[in-house]
mmCIF file of C-alpha atoms in Angstrom:
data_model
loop_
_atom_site.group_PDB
_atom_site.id
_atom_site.type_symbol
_atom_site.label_atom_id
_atom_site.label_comp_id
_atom_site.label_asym_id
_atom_site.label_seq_id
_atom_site.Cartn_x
_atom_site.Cartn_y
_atom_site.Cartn_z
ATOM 1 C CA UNK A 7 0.000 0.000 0.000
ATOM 2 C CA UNK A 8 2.865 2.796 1.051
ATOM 3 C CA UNK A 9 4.675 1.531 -2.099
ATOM 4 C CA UNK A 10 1.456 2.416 -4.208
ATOM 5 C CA UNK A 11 0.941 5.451 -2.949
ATOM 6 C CA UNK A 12 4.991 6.531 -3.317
ATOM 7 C CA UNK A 13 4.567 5.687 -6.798
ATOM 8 C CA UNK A 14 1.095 7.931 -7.073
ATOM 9 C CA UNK A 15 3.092 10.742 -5.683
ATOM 10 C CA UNK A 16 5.720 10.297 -8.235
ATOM 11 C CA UNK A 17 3.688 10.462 -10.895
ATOM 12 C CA UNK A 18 1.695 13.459 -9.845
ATOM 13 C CA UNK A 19 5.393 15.187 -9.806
ATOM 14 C CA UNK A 20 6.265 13.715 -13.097
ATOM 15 C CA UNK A 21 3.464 15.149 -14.646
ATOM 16 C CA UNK A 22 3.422 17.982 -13.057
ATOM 17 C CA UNK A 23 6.594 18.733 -13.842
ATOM 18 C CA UNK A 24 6.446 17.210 -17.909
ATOM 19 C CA UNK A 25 2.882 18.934 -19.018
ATOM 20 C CA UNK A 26 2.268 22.990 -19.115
ATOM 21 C CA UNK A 27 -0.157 24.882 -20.256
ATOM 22 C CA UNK A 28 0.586 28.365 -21.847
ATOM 23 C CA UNK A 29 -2.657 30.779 -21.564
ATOM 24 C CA UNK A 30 -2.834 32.737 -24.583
ATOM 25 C CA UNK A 31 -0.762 35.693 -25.440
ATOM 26 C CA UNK A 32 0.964 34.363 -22.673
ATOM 27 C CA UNK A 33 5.371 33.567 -23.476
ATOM 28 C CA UNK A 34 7.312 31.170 -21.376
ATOM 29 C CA UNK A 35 10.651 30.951 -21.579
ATOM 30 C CA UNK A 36 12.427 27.367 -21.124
ATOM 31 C CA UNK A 37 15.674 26.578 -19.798
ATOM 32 C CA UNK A 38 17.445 22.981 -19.746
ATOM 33 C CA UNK A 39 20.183 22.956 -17.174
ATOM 34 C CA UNK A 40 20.437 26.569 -16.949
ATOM 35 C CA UNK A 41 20.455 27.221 -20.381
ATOM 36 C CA UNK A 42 18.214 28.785 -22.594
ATOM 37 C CA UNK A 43 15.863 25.843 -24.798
ATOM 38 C CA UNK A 44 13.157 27.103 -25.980
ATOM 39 C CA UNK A 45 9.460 29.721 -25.935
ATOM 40 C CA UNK A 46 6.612 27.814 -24.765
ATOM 41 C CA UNK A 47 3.487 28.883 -27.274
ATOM 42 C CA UNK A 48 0.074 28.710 -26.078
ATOM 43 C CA UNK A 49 -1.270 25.516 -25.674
ATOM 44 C CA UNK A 50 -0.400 22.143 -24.269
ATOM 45 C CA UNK A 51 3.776 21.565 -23.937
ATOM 46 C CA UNK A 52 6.234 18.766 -22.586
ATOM 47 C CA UNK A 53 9.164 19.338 -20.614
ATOM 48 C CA UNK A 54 11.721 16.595 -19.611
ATOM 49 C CA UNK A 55 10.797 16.610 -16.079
ATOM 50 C CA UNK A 56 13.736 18.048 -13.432
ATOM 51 C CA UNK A 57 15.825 19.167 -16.557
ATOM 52 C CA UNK A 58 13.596 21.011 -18.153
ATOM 53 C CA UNK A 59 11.953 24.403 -16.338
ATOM 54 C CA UNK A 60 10.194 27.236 -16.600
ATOM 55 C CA UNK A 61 12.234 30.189 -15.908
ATOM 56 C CA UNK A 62 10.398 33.148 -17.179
ATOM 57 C CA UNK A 63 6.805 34.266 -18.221
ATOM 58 C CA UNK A 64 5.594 37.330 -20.101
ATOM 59 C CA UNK A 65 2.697 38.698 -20.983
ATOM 60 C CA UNK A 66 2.516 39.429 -24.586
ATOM 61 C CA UNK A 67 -0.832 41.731 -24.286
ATOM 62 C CA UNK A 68 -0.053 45.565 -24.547
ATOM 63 C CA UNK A 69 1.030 46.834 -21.860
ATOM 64 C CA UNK A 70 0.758 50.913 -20.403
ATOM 65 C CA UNK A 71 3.489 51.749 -17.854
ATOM 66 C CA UNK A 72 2.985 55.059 -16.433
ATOM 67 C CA UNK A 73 6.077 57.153 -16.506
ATOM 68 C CA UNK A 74 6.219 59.094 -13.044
ATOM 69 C CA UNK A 75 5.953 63.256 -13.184
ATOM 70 C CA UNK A 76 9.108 64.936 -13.454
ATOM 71 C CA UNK A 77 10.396 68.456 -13.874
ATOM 72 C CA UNK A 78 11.498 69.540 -17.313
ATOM 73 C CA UNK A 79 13.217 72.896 -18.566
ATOM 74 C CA UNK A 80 12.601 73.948 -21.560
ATOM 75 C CA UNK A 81 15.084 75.763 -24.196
ATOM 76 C CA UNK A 82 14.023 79.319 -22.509
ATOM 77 C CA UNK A 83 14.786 78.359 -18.925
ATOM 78 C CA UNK A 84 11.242 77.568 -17.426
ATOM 79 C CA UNK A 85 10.111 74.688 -15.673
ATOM 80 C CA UNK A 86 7.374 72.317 -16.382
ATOM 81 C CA UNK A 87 5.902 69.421 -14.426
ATOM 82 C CA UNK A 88 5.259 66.429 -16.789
ATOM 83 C CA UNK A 89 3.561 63.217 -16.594
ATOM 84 C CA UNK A 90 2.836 60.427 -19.076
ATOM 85 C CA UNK A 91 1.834 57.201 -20.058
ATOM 86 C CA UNK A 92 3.757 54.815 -22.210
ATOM 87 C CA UNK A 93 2.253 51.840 -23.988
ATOM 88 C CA UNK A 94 4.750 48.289 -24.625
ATOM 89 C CA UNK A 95 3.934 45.294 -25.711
ATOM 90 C CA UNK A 96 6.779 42.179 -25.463
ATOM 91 C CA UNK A 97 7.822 40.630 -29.054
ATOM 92 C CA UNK A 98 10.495 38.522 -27.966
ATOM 93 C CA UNK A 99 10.139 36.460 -25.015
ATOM 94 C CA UNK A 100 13.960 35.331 -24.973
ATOM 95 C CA UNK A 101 15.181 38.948 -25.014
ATOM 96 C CA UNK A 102 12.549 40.212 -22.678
ATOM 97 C CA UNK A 103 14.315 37.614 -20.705
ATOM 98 C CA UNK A 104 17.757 38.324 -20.811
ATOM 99 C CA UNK A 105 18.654 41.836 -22.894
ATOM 100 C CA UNK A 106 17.387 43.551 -19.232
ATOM 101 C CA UNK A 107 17.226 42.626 -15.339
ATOM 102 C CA UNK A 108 14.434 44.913 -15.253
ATOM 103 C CA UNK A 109 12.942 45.698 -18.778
ATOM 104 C CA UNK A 110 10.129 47.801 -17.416
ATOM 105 C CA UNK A 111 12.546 49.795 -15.609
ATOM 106 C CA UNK A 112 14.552 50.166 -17.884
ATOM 107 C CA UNK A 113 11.685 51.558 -20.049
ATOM 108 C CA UNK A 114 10.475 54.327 -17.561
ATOM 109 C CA UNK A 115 13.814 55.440 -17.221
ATOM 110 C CA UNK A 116 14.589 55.881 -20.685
ATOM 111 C CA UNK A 117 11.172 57.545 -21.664
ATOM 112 C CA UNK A 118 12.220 60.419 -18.444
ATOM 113 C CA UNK A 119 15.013 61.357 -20.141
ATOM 114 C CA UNK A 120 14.080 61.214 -23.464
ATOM 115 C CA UNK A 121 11.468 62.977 -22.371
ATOM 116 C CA UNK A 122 13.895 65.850 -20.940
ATOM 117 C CA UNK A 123 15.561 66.056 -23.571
ATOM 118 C CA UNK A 124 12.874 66.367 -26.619
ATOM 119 C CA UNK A 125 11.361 69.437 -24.052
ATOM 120 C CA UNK A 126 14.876 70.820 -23.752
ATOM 121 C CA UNK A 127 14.922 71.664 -27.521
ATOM 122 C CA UNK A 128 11.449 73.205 -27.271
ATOM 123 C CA UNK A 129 10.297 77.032 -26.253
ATOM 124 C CA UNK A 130 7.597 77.026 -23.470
ATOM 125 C CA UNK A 131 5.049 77.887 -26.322
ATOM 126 C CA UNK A 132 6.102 75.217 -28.240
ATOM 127 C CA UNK A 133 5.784 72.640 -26.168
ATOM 128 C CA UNK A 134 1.786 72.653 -25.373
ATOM 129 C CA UNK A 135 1.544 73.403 -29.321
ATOM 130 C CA UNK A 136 3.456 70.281 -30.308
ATOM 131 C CA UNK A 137 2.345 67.546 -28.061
ATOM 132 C CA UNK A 138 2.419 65.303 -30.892
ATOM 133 C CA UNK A 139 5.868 66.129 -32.097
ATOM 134 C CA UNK A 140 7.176 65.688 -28.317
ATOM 135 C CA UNK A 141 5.082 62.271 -28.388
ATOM 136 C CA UNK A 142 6.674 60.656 -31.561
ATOM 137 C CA UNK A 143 10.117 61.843 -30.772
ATOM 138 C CA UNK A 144 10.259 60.031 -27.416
ATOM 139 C CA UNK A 145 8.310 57.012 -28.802
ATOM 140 C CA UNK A 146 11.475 57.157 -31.639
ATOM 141 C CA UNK A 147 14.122 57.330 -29.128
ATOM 142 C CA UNK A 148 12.726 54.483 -26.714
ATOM 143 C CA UNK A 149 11.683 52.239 -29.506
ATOM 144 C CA UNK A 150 15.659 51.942 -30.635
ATOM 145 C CA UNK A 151 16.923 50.983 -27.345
ATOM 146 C CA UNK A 152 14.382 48.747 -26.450
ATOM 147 C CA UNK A 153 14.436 46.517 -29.377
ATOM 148 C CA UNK A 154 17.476 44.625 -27.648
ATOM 149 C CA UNK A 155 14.771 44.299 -25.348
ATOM 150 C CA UNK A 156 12.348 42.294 -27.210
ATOM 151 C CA UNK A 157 10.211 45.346 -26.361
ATOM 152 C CA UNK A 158 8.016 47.094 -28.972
ATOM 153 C CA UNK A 159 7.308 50.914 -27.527
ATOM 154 C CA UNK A 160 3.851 51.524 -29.276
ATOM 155 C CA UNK A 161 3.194 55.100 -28.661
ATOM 156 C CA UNK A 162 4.063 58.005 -25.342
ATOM 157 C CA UNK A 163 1.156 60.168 -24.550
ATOM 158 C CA UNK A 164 1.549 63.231 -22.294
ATOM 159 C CA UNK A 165 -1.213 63.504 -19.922
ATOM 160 C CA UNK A 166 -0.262 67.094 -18.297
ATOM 161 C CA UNK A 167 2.115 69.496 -18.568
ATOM 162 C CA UNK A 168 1.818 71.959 -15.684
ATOM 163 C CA UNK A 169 4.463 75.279 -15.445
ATOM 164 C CA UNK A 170 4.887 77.248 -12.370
ATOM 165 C CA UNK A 171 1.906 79.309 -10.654
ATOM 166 C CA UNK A 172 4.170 82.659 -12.138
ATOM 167 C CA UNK A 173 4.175 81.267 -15.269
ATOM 168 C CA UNK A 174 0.719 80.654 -15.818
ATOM 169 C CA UNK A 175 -0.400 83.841 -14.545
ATOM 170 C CA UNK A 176 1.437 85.132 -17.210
ATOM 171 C CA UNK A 177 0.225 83.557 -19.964
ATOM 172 C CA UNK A 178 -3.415 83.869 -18.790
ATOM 173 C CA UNK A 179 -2.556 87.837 -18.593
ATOM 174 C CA UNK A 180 -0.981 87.726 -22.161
ATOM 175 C CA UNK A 181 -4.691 85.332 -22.740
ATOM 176 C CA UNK A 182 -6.752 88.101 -22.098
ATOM 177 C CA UNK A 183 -5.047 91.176 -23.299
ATOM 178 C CA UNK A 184 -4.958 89.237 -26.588
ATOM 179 C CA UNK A 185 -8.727 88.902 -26.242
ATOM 180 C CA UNK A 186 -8.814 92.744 -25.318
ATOM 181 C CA UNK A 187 -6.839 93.509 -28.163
ATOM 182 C CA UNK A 188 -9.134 91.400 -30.558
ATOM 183 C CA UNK A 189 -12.283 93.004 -28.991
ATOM 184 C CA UNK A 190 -10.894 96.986 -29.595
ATOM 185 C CA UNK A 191 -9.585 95.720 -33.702
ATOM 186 C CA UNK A 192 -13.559 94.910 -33.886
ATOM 187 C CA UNK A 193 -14.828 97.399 -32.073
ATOM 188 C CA UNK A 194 -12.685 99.860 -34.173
ATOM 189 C CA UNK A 195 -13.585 97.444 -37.458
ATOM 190 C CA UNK A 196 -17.363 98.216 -36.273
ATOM 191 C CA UNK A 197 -17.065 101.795 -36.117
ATOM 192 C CA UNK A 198 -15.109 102.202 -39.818
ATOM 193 C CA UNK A 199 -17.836 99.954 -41.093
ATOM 194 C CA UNK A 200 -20.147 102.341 -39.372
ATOM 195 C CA UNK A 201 -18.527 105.151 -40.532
ATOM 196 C CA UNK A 202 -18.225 104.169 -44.352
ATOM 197 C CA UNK A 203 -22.000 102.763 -44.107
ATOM 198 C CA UNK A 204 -22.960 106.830 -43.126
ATOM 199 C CA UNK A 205 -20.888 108.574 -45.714
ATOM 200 C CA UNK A 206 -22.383 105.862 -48.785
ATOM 201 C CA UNK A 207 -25.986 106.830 -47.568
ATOM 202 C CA UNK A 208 -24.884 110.909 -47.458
ATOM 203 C CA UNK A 209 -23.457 110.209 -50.612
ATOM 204 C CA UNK A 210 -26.894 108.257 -52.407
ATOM 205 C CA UNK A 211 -29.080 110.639 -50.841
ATOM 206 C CA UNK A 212 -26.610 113.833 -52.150
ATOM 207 C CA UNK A 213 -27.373 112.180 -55.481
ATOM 208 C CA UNK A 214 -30.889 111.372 -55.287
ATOM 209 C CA UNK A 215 -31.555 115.526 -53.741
ATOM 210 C CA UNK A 216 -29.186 116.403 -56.969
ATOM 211 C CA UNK A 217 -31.199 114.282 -59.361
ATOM 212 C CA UNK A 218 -34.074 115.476 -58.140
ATOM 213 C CA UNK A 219 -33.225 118.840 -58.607
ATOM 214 C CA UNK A 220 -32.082 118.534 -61.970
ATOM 215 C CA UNK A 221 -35.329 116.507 -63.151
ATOM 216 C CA UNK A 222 -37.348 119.680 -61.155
ATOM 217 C CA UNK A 223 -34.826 122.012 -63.041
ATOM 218 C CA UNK A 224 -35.937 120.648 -66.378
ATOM 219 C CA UNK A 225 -39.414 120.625 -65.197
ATOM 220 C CA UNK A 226 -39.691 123.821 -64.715
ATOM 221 C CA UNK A 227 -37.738 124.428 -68.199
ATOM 222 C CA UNK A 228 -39.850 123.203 -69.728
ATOM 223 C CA UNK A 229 -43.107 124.436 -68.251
ATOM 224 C CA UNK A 230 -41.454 128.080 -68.850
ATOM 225 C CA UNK A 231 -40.944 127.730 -72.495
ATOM 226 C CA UNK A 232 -44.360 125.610 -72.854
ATOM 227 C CA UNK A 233 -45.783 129.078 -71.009
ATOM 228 C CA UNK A 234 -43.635 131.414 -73.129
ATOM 229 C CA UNK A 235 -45.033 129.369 -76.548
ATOM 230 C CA UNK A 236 -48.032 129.502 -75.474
ATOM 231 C CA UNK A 237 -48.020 133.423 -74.572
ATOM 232 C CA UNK A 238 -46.221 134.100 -77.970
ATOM 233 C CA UNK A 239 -49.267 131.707 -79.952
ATOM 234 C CA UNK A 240 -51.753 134.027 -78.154
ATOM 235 C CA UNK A 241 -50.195 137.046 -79.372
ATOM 236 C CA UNK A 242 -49.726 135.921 -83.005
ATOM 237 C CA UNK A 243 -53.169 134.921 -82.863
ATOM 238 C CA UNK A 244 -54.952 137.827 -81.417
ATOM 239 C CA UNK A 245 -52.327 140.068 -84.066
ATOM 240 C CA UNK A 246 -53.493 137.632 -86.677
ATOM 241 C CA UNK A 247 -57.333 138.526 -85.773
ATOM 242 C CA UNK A 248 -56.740 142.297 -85.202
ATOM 243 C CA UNK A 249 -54.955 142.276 -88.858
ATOM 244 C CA UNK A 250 -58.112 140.233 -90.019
ATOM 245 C CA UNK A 251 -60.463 142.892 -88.283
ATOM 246 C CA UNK A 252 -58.798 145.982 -89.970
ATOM 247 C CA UNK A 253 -59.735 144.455 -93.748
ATOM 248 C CA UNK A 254 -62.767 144.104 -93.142
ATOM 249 C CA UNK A 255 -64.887 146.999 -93.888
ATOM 250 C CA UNK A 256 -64.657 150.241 -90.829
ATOM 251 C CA UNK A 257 -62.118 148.485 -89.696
ATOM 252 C CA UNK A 258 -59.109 151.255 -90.970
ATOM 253 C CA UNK A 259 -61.997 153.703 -88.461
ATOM 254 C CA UNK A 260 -62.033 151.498 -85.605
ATOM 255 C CA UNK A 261 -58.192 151.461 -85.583
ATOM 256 C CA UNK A 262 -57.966 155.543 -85.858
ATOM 257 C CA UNK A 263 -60.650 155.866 -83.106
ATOM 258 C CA UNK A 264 -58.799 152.979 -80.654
ATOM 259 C CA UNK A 265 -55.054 154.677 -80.944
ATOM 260 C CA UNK A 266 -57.199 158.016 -80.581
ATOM 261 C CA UNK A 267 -58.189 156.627 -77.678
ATOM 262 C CA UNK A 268 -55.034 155.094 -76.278
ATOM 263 C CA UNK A 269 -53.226 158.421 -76.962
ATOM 264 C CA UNK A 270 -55.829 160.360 -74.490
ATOM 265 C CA UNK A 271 -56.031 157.647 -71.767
ATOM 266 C CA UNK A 272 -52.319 158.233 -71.547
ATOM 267 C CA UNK A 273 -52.519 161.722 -71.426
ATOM 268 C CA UNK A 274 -54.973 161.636 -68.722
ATOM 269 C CA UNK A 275 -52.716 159.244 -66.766
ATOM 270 C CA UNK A 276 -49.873 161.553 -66.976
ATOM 271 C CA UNK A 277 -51.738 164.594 -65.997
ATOM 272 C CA UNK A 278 -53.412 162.965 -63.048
ATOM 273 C CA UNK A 279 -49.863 162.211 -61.387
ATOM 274 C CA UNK A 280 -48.879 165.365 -59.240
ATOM 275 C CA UNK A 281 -45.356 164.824 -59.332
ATOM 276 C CA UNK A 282 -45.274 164.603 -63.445
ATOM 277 C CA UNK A 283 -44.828 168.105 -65.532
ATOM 278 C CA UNK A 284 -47.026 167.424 -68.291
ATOM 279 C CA UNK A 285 -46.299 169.149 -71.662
ATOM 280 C CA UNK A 286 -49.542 169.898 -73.711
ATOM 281 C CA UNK A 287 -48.778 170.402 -77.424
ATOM 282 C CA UNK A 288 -50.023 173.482 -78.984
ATOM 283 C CA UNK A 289 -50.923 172.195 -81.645
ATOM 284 C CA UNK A 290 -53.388 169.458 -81.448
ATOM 285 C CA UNK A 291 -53.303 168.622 -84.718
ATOM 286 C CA UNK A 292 -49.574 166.656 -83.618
ATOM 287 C CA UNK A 293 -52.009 164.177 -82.453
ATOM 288 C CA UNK A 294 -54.132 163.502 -85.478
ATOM 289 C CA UNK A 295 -50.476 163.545 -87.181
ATOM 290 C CA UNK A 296 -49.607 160.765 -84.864
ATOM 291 C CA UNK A 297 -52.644 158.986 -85.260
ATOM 292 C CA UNK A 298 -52.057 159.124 -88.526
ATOM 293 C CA UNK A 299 -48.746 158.014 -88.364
ATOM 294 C CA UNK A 300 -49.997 154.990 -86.491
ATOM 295 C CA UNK A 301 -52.316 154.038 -89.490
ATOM 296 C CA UNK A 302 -49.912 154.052 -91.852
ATOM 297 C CA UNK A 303 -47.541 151.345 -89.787
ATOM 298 C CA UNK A 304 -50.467 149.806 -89.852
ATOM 299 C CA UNK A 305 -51.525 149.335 -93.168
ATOM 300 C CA UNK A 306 -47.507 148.563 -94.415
ATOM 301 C CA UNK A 307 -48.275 146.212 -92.037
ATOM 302 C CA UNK A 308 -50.941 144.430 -93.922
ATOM 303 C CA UNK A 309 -49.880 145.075 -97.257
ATOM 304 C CA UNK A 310 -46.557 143.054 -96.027
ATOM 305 C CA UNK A 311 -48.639 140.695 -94.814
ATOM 306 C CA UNK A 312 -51.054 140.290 -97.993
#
């Protein structure tokens, strides 16, 4: 009975020791007699029991490391406070195993000062405008060293970047007199606009009260010359009527007995204003000679007209 249960226990050890079982994305490296043998894929595997072991496991699943915060000066002299996160996965199980005592170390090590050094090349401004520029350059600089690794550095990310209280009371003071300035350039832009949008309508309505004036000018032109034709069309007809009126028969009297009469209306004018010296012909017969004289413009008048 002890025998059979000594040779149970030996082969629990024996298989324990002789069949493994690799999770996925799961690496184990294999030594015989302290050497290096083999990578154990995932799956069932045999070992030569008590020669054969197990002496190192990694995880082949990606990995993110996060790189402690550190102070950083930049190419003008001023201090930031940085903190990341860097991303891994393992490639090579045998070198993750012995390129590095401490590959993961080794890794947040190299990613601080690569890190201090990509943001010593940079201008304070620069630096929270390029995040992606500092990011690949530190991914770059990792990657190389850590392929002896078996280490494939995926990508860096910064999570903050925080400069002295002094510092960023600065910038939020240059923040808002930028914003100041912006708000007087369009304030001022508003008041040109303004300005120009005044003078235009001055300008239309200068021209409208000017075309106006010229359309009222013509207007009035117009109506003045209509009125003047129309005065002159009168006269020629009422001349053409009175010329009419003296061929006709009495009418060479009518004409003697109207300038007759015209001739002692304006005598009587004269001689009622006190202030006029009125000169009385002694003759009266000057005014049948004028009366005459009248009479004969008058008929030259129609015989140039017949």
């Amino acid at each position: 009975m002890e025998v059979a249960v000594i040779i149970f226990v030996i082969a629990v050890i024996f298989i324990t020791q002789s069949v493994k079982v690799v999770p996925q994305q799961h690496a184990w490296v294999v030594e015989r007699l302290g050497k290096y043998t083999g990578t154990l894929m995932p799956g069932l595997n045999f070992l030569v029991p008590f020669i054969d072991k197990v002496a190192y496991k990694h995880l082949l699943k990606e990995v993110p490391l996060d790189i402690p915060s550190q102070v950083c000066i930049t190419r003008d002299n001023t201090q930031l406070q940085v903190d990341g996160i860097l991303y891994f996965q393992v490639t090579d199980a045998m070198r993750a195993s012995y390129g590095s005592s401490n590959y993961i170390m080794a890794i947040s090590q190299l990613a601080q000062t690569s890190l201090r050094s990509v943001i010593g090349k940079l201008e304070l401004d620069k630096t929270f405008e390029e995040r992606d520029i500092i990011n690949a350059q530190v991914v770059q600089a990792i990657d190389e060293a850590a392929l002896n690794w078996g280490v494939k550095v995926l990508r860096y990310e910064i999570k903050d970047l925080t400069p002295p209280k002094e510092i960023l009371h600065a910038m939020q003071q240059q923040i808002t007199a930028e914003r100041e300035k912006r708000a007087l350039i369009a304030a001022s832009e508003g008041r040109r606009q303004e300005q120009i949008n005044i003078a235009t309508r001055k300008r239309e309505a200068f021209i409208a009260r000017s075309e106006g004036e010229k359309q009222a000018a013509i207007n009035n032109a117009q109506g003045e010359a209509a009125a003047i034709l129309a005065v002159a069309e009168a006269n020629a007809q009422a001349i053409e009527r009175v010329a009419a009126a003296i061929c006709q028969p009495g009418g060479e009297q009518a004409v003697q007995l109207k300038v007759a009469e015209k001739a002692v209306d304006a005598y009587s004018r004269v001689a009622a204003d006190a202030t006029t010296t009125l000169i009385v012909p002694s003759n009266m017969t000057e005014v049948a000679a004028l009366v005459g004289s009248a009479m004969k413009m008058v008929q030259g008048q129609k015989i140039s007209g017949s």
